[in-house]
Short mmCIF file of C-alpha atoms in Angstrom, two decimals:
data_model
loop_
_atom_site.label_atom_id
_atom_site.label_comp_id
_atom_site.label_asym_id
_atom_site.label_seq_id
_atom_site.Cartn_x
_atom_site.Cartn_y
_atom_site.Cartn_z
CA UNK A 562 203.49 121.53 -213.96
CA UNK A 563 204.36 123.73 -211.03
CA UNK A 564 204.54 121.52 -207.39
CA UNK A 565 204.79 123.40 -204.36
CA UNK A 566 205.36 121.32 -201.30
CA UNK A 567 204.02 122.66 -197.80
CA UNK A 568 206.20 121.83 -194.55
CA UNK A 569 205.74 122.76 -190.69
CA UNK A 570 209.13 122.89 -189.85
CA UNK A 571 212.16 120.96 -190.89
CA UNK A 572 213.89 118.91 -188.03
CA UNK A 573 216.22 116.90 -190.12
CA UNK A 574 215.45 115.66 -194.12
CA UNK A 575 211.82 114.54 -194.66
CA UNK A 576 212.94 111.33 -196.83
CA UNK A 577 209.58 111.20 -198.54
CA UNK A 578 209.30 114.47 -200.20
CA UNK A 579 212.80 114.71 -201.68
CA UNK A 580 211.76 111.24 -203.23
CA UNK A 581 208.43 112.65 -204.42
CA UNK A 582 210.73 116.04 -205.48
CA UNK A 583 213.29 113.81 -207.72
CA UNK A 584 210.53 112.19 -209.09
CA UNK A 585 208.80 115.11 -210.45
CA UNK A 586 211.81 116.96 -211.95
CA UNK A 587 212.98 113.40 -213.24
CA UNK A 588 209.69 113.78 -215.25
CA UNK A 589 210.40 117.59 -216.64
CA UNK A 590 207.90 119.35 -213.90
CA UNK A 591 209.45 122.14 -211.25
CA UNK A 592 209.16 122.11 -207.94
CA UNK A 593 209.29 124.26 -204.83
CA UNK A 594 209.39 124.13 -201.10
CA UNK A 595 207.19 126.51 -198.11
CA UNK A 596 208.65 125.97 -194.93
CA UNK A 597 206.36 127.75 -192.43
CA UNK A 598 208.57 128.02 -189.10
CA UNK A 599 210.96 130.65 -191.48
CA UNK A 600 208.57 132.33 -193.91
CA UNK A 601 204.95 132.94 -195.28
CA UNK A 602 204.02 129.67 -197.19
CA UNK A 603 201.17 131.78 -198.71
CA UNK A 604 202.97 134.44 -200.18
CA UNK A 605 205.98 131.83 -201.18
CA UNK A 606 202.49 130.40 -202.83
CA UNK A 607 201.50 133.81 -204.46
CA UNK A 608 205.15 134.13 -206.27
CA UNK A 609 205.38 131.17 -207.42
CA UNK A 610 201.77 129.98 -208.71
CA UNK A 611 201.84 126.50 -208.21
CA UNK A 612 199.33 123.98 -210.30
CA UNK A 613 199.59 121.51 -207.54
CA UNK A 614 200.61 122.08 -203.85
CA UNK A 615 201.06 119.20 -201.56
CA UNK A 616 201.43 118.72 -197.42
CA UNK A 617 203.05 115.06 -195.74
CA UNK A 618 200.92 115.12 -192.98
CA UNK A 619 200.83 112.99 -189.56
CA UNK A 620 198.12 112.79 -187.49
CA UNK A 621 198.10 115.78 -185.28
CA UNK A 622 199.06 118.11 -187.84
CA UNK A 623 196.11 117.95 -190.09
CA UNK A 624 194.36 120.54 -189.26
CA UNK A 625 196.94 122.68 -189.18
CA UNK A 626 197.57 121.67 -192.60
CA UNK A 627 194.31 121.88 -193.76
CA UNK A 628 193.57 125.33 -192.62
CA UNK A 629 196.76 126.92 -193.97
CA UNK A 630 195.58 124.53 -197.37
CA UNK A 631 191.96 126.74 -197.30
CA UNK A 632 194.21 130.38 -196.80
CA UNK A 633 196.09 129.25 -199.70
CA UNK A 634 193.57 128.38 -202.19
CA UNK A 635 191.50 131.36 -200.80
CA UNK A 636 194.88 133.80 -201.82
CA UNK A 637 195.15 132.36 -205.71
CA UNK A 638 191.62 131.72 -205.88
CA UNK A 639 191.88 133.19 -209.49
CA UNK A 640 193.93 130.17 -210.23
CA UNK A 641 193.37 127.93 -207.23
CA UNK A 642 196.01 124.80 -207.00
CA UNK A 643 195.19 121.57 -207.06
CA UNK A 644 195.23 120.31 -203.45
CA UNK A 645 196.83 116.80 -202.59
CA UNK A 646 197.57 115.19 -199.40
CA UNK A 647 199.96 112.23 -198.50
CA UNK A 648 201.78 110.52 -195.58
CA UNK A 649 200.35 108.84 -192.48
CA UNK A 650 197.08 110.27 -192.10
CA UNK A 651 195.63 110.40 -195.29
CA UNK A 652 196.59 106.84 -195.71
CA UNK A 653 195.10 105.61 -192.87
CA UNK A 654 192.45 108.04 -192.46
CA UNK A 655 190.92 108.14 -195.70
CA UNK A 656 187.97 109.98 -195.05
CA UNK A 657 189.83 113.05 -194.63
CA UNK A 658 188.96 113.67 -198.55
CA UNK A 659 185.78 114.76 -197.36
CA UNK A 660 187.76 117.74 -195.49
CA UNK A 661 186.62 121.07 -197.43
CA UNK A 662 189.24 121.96 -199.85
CA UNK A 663 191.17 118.66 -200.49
CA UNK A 664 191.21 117.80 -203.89
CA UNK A 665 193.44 114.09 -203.71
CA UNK A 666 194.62 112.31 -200.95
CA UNK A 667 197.56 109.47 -201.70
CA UNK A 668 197.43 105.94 -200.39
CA UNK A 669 200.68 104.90 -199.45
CA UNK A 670 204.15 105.25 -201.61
CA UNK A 671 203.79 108.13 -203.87
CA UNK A 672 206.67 108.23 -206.10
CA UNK A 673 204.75 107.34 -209.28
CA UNK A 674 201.03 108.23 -208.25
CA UNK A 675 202.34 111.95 -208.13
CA UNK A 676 204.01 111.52 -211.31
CA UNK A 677 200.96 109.96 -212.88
CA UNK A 678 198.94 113.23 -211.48
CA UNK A 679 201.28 115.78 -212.43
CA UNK A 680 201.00 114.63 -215.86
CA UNK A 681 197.53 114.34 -216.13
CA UNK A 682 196.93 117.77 -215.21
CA UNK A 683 199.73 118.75 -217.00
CA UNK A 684 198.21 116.94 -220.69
CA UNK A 685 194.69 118.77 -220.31
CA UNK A 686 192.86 117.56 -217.16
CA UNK A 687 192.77 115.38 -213.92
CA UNK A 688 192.12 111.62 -215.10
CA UNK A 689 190.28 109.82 -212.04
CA UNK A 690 190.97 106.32 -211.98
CA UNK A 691 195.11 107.08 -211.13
CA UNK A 692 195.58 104.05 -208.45
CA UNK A 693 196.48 105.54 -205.39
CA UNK A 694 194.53 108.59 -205.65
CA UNK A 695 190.98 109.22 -203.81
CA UNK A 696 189.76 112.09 -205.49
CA UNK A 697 186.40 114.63 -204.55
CA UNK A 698 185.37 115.27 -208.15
CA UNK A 699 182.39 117.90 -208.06
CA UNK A 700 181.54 116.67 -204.30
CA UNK A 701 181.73 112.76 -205.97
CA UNK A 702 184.62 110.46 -204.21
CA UNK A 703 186.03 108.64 -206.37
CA UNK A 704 188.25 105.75 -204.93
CA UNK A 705 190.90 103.91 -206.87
CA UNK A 706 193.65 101.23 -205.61
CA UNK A 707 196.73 100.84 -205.11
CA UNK A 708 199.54 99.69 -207.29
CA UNK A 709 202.07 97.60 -206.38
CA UNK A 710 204.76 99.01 -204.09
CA UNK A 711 208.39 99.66 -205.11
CA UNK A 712 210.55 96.97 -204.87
CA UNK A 713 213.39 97.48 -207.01
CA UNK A 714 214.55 100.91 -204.60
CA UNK A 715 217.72 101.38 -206.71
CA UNK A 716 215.45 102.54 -210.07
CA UNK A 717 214.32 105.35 -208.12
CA UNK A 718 216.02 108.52 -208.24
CA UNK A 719 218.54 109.90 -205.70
CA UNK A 720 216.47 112.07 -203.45
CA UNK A 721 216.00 115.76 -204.14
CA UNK A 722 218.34 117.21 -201.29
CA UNK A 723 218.88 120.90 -202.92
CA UNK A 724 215.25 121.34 -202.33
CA UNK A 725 215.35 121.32 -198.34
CA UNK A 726 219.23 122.61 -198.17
CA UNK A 727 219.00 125.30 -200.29
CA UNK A 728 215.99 126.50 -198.24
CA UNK A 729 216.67 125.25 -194.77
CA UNK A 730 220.14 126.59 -193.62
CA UNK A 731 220.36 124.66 -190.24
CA UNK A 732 219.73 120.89 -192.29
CA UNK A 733 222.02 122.20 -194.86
CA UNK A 734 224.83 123.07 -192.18
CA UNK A 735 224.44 120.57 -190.21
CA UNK A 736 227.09 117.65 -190.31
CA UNK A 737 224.66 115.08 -188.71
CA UNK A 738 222.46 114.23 -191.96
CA UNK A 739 219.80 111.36 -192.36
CA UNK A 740 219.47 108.68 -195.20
CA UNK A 741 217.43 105.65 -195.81
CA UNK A 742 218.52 102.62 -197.37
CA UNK A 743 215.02 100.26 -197.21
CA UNK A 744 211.70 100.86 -196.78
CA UNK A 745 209.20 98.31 -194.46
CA UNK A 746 208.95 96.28 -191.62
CA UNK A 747 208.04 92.66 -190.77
CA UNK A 748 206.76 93.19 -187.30
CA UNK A 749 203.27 94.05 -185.98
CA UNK A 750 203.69 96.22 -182.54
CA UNK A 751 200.31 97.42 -182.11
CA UNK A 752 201.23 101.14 -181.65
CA UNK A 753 203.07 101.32 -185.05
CA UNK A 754 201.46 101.43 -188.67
CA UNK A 755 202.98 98.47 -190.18
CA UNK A 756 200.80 96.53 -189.39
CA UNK A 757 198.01 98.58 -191.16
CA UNK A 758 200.21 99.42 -194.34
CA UNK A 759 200.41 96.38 -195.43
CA UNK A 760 196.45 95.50 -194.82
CA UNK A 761 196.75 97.89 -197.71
CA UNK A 762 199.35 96.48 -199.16
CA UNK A 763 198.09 92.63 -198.85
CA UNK A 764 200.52 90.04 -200.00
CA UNK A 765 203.18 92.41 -200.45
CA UNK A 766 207.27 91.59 -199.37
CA UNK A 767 207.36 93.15 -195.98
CA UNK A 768 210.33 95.07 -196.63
CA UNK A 769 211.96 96.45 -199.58
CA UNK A 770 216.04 97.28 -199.43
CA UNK A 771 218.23 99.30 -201.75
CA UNK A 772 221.58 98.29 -202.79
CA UNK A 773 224.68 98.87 -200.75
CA UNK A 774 226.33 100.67 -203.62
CA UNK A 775 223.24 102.99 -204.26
CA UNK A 776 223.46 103.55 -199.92
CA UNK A 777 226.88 104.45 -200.58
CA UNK A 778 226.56 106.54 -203.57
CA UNK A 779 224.38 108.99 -202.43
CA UNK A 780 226.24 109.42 -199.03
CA UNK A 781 229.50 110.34 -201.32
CA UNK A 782 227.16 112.53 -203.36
CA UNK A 783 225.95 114.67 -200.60
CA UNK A 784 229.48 114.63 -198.73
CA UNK A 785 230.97 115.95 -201.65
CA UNK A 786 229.11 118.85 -201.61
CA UNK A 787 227.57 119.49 -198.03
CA UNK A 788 229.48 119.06 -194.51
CA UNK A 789 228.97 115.67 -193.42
CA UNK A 790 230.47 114.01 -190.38
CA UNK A 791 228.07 111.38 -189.30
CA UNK A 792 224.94 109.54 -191.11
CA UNK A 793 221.87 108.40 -189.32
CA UNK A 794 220.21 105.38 -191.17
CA UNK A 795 216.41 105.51 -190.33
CA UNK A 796 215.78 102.33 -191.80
CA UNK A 797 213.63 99.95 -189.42
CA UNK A 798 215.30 96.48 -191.57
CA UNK A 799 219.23 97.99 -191.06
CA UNK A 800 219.99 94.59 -189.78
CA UNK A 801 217.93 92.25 -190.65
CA UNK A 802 219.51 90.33 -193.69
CA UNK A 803 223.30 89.15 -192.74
CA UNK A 804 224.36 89.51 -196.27
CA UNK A 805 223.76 92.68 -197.00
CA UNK A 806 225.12 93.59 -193.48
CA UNK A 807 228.25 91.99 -194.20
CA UNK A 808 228.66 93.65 -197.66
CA UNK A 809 228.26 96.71 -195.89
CA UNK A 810 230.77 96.22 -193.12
CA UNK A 811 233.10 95.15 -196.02
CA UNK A 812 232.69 98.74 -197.94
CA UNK A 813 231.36 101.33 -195.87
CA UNK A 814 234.78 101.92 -193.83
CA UNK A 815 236.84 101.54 -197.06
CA UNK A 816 234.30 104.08 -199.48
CA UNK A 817 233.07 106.52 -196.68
CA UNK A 818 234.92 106.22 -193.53
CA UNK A 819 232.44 107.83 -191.63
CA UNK A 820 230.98 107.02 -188.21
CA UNK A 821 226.70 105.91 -188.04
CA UNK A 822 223.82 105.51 -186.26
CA UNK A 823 221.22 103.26 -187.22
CA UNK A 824 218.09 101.42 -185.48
CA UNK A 825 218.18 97.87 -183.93
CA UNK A 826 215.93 95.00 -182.51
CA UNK A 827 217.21 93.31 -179.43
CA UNK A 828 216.29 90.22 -179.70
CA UNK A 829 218.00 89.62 -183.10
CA UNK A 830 220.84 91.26 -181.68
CA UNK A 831 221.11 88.40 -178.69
CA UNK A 832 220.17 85.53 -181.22
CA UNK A 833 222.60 86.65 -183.95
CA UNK A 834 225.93 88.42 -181.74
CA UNK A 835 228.02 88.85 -184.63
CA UNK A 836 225.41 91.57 -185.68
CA UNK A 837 227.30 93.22 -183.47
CA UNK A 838 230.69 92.97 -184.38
CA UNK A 839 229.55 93.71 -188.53
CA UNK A 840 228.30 97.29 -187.37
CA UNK A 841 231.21 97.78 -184.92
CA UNK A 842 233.56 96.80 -188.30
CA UNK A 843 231.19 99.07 -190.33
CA UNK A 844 232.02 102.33 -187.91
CA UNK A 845 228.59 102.49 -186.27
CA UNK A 846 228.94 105.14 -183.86
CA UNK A 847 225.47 104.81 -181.94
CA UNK A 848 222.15 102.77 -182.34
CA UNK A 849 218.87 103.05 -181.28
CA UNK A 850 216.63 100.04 -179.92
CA UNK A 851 212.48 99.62 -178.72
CA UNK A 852 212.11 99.14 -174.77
CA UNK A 853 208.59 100.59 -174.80
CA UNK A 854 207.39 98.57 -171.78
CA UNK A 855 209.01 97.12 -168.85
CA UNK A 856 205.57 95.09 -168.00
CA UNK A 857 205.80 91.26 -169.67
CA UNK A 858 201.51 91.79 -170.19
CA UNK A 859 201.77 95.36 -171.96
CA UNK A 860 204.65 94.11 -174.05
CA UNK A 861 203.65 91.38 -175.04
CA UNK A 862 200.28 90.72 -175.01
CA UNK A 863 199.28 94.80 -175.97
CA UNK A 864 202.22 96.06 -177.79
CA UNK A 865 203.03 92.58 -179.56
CA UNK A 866 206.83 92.67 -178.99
CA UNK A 867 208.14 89.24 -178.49
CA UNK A 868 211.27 89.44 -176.38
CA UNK A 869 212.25 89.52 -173.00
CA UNK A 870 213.50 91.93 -170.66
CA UNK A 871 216.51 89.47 -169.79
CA UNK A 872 216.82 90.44 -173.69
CA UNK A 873 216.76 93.78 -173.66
CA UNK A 874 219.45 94.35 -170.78
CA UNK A 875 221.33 91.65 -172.90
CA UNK A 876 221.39 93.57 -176.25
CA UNK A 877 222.24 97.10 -174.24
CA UNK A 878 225.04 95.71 -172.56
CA UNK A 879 226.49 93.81 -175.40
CA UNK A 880 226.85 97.92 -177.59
CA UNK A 881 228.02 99.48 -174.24
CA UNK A 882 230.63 96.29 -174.14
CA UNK A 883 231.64 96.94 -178.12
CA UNK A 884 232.12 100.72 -177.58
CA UNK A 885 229.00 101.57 -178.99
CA UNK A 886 226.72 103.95 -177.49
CA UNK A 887 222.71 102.98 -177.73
CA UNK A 888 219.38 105.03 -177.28
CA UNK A 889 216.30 103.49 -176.40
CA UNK A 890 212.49 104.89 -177.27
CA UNK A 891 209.83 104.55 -174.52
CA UNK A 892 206.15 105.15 -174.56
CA UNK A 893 204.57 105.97 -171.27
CA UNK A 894 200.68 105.98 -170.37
CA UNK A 895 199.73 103.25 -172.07
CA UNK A 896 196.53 101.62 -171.76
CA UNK A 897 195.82 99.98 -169.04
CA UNK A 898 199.34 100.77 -167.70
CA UNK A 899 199.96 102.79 -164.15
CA UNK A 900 202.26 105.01 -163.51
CA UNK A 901 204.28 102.35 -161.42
CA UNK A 902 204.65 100.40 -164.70
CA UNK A 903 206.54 103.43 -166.43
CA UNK A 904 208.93 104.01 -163.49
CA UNK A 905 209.88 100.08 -163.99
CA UNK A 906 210.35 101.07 -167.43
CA UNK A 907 212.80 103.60 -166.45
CA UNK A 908 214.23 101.36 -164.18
CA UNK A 909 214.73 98.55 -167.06
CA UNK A 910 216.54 101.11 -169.34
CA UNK A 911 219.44 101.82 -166.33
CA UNK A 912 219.77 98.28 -166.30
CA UNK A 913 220.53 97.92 -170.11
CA UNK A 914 223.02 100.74 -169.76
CA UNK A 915 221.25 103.10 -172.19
CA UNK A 916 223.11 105.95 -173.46
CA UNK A 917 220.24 108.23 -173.66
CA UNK A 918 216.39 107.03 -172.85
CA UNK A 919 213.72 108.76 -175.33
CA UNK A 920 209.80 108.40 -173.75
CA UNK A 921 207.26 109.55 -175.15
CA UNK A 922 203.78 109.80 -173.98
CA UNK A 923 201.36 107.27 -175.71
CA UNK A 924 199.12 108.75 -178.78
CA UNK A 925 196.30 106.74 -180.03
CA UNK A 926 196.69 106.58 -183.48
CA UNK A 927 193.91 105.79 -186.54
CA UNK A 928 195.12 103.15 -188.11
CA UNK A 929 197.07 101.16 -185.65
CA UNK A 930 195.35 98.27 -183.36
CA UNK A 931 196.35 100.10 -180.36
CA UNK A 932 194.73 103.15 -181.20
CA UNK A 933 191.49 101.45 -182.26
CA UNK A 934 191.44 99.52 -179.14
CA UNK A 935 191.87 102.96 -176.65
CA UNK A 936 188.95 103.74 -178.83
CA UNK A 937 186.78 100.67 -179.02
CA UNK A 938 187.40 100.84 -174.85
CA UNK A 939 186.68 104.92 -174.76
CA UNK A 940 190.38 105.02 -172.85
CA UNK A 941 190.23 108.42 -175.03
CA UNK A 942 189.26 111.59 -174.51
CA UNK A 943 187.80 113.62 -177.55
CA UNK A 944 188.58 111.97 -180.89
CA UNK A 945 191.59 111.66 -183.61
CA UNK A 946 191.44 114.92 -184.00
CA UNK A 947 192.90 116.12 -180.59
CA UNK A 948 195.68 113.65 -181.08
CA UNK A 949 198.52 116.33 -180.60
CA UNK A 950 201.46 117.08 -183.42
CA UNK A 951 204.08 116.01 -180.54
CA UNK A 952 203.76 112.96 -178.34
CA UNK A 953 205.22 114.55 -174.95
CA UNK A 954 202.70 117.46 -174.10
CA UNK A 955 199.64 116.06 -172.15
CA UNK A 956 198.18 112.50 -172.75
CA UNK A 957 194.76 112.39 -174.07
CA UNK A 958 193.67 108.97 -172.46
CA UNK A 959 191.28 108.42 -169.59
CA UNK A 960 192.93 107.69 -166.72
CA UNK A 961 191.39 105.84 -163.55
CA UNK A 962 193.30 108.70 -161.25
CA UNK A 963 193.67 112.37 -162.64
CA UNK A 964 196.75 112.94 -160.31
CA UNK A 965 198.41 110.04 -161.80
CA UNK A 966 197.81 111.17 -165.02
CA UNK A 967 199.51 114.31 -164.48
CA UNK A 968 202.16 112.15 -162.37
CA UNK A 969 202.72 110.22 -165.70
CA UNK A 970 202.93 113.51 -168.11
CA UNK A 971 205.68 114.74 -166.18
CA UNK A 972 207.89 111.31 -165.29
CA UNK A 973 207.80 111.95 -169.44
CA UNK A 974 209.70 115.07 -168.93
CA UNK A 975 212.33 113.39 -165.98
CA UNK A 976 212.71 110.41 -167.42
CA UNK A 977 216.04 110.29 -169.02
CA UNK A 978 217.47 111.84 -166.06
CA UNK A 979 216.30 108.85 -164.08
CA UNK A 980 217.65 106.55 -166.42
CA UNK A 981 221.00 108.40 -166.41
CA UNK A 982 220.86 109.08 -162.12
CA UNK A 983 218.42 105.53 -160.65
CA UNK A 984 219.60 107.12 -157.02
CA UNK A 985 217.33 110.16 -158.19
CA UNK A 986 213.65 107.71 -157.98
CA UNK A 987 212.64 109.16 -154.70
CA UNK A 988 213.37 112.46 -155.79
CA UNK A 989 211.53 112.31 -159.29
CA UNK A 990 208.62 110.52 -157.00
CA UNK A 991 208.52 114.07 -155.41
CA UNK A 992 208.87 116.15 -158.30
CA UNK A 993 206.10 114.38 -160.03
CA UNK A 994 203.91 115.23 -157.56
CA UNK A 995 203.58 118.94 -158.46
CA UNK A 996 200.90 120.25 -159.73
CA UNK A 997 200.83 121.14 -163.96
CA UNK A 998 201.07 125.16 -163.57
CA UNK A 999 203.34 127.18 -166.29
CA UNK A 1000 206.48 127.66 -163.50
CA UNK A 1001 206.45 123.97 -163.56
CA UNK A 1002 205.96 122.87 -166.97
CA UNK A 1003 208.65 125.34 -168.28
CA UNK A 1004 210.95 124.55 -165.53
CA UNK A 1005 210.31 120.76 -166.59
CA UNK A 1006 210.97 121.25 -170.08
CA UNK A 1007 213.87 123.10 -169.26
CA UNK A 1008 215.72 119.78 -167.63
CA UNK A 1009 214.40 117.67 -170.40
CA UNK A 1010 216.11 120.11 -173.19
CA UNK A 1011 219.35 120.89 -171.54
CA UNK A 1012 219.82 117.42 -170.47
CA UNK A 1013 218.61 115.81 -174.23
CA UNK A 1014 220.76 118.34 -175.14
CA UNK A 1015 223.72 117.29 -173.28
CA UNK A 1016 223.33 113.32 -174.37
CA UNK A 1017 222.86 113.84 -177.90
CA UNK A 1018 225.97 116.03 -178.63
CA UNK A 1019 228.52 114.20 -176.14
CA UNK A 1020 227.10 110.14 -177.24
CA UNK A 1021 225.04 109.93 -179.36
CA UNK A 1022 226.35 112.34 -182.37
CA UNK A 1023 229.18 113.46 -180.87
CA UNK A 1024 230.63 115.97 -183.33
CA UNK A 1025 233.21 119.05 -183.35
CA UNK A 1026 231.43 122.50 -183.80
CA UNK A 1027 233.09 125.72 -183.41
CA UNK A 1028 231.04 128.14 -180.54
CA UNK A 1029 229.11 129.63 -183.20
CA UNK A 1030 228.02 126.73 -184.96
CA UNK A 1031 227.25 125.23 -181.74
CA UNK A 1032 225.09 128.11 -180.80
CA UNK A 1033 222.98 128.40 -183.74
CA UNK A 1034 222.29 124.34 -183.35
CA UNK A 1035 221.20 125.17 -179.42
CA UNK A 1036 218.93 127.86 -180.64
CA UNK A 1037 217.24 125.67 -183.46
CA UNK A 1038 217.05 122.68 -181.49
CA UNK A 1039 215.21 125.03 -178.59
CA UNK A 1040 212.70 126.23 -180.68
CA UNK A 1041 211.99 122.81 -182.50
CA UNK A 1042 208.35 121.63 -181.40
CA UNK A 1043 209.36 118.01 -181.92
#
């Protein structure tokens, strides 16, 4: 069978299609990539006559998706594909089968569901009862289950790179490239899907990890054919189990050498220190770690994160000690949060020394507990469906005070800088003050690109680049959305 895969844009490797990808030629079918930002994914769809075509899609994105899914099926409606849908929304938003001109949505991993479909259609005709699949069969929906998820990650195949570098130049150039080595989380923060996947996935291991040699393996595979100076690790459980942290610290330097970034929790950082000192031994360059909320009651009693503040600054300071640099993510305009909470947010993130202080503006999500409480307290205005792609362009909750609300959307814009300059409050007081008017948004954005910018290549991937290369990075990063 002929797959063609539908992306957006590309901002680094989308981990779950090259999966899907390696998958599907591992099983003898071909496969092809649209990206939209840098050419017509209908005419791509035209020469190349898929049998299947399939979009990842978050919530914010699907209609996007779906529309450009209808122009599709509307161009090769002499041999219209069959239309599948996976990633976050689907899977927690079920009822977007309904949607005219979905054919199959996938429920969680989707390794061997697309396999299984592939196949099907491939041997004569869709069977319906594939677990993972909700199908719209002649208007019927049929609903199946899902199978058990993956927990043996090494028996999968290496991901299907070629497919995004050979089409996406930037990625493929770029010496900063991203890899996952586990797949889960144990936590339940109420803004994050965890929690939901594994209602799906009941009585399931909360967290699935591959092998340090198949980690290592495929870094040495892609550095031996693709410029690669420094690896982010997207993993959420990177340090979670001491052994396998100490295994890596033991090879990683001697096999690959090469400096990382990877995600950490802070209070498993202050309870177990020597976490620390394994990724400093490893070569870990940078990491990232969850402030969210400065406020003890919206941490954690509405996000669910149980530790401190006292941790926090702790955890930042202990990196900043080691020589290792450390970003922080941030969600501002929370419920039931004012805008005096997310300047003591900005304030907390100075005092953990953070290298570079990512906020983002709080989105409601379907799925999560914190989206369906905005909603079950109509904190939201309009519904799921005017959640935006990008979580730092307006906020879409109900506010008490409209100027505050507009206060809040653009302390989301300043507030790295006051992170990086505290002496600059009273100032970004002022600033938020004006008025949401195109001179002021752009101007705005401006300070928030430059100095993102500015963090990103000097701490956290610091990496040499020749003018030209540099350039052409600047230029792509500018016209990212996200």
């Amino acid at each position: 069978m002929r797959v063609l895969f539908v992306e957006k844009q590309i901002d680094y490797e989308p981990q779950g299609i090259m999966s899907l990808s390696a998958c599907l030629k591992e099983a003898g079918h071909e496969v092809a990539l649209a990206i939209a930002a840098q050419e017509d994914p209908i005419q791509v769809a035209r020469e190349f006559e898929p049998d299947i075509v399939g979009y990842s899609v978050m919530t914010g994105s699907q209609r996007w998706y779906q529309e450009l899914n209808l122009r599709i099926k509307a161009a090769l409606k002499d041999k219209a594909p069959f239309a599948i849908f996976g990633g976050p929304h689907p899977t927690f938003f079920p009822e977007f089968i309904e949607e005219p001109g979905v054919d199959g949505i996938c429920i969680g991993e989707g390794e061997g569901p697309i396999v299984d479909l592939a196949n099907a259609l491939g041997n004569g005709g869709l069977k319906p009862d594939i677990p993972n699949w909700w199908f719209k069969i002649e208007d019927e929906i049929v609903r199946n289950p899902v199978r058990p998820l993956i927990r043996d990650l090494d028996s999968l195949p290496m991901p299907d790179r070629e497919l995004i570098y050979r089409k996406h130049a930037p990625t493929r150039q770029s010496p900063i490239k991203h890899f996952m080595g586990s797949r889960g989380c144990p936590y339940n923060c109420t803004y994050c899907f965890n929690h939901a996947y594994y209602q799906i996935y009941k009585r399931e291991k909360r967290g699935n990890q591959r092998s340090v040699d198949h980690v290592i393996q495929e870094v040495k595979w892609v550095r031996e054919r693709y410029p690669l100076e420094q690896v982010v690790f997207l993993d959420d459980l990177f340090i979670i189990y001491d052994d396998w942290l100490e295994e890596f610290a033991e090879k990683w330097p001697k096999e690959v050498g090469l400096p990382f970034f990877c995600n950490v929790r802070a209070n498993l950082i202050v309870k177990g220190p020597h976490k620390v000192e394994l990724l400093r031994k490893a070569g870990c360059h940078c990491v990232s770690m969850g402030i969210e909320a400065a406020n003890d009651r919206i941490r954690t009693e509405l996000l669910k994160r149980r530790m401190t503040k006292e941790e926090m600054i702790q955890a930042g300071r202990m990196f900043r000690d080691a020589g290792i640099h450390i970003t922080a993510t941030n969600i501002l305009g929370l419920p039931t949060s004012t805008l005096e909470d997310d300047i003591e947010t900005m304030r907390l993130n100075a005092a953990a020394r953070i290298s570079y202080a990512h906020a983002f503006l709080f989105q409601p999500y379907p799925g999560t507990e914190l989206g369906q409480f905005t909603q079950d307290h109509g904190l939201m205005e309009g519904t799921f469906d005017d959640i935006s792609s990008i979580a730092w362009e307006r906020s879409i909750l109900i506010f008490e005070n409209e100027a505050e609300k507009h206060q809040v959307e653009h302390l989301q814009r300043l507030f790295a800088i006051g992170v990086e300059f505290p002496w600059l409050e009273p100032v970004i007081r002022l600033l938020i003050k004006l008025p949401h008017n195109r001179v002021v948004d752009t101007f705005f954005w401006w300070l928030h690109k430059l100095f993102k910018g500015y963090a990103i290549y000097r701490r956290v991937h610091p990496i040499k680049m020749n003018p030209l290369s540099l350039l052409k990075t600047a230029i792509h990063y500018m016209r990212m959305e996200a």
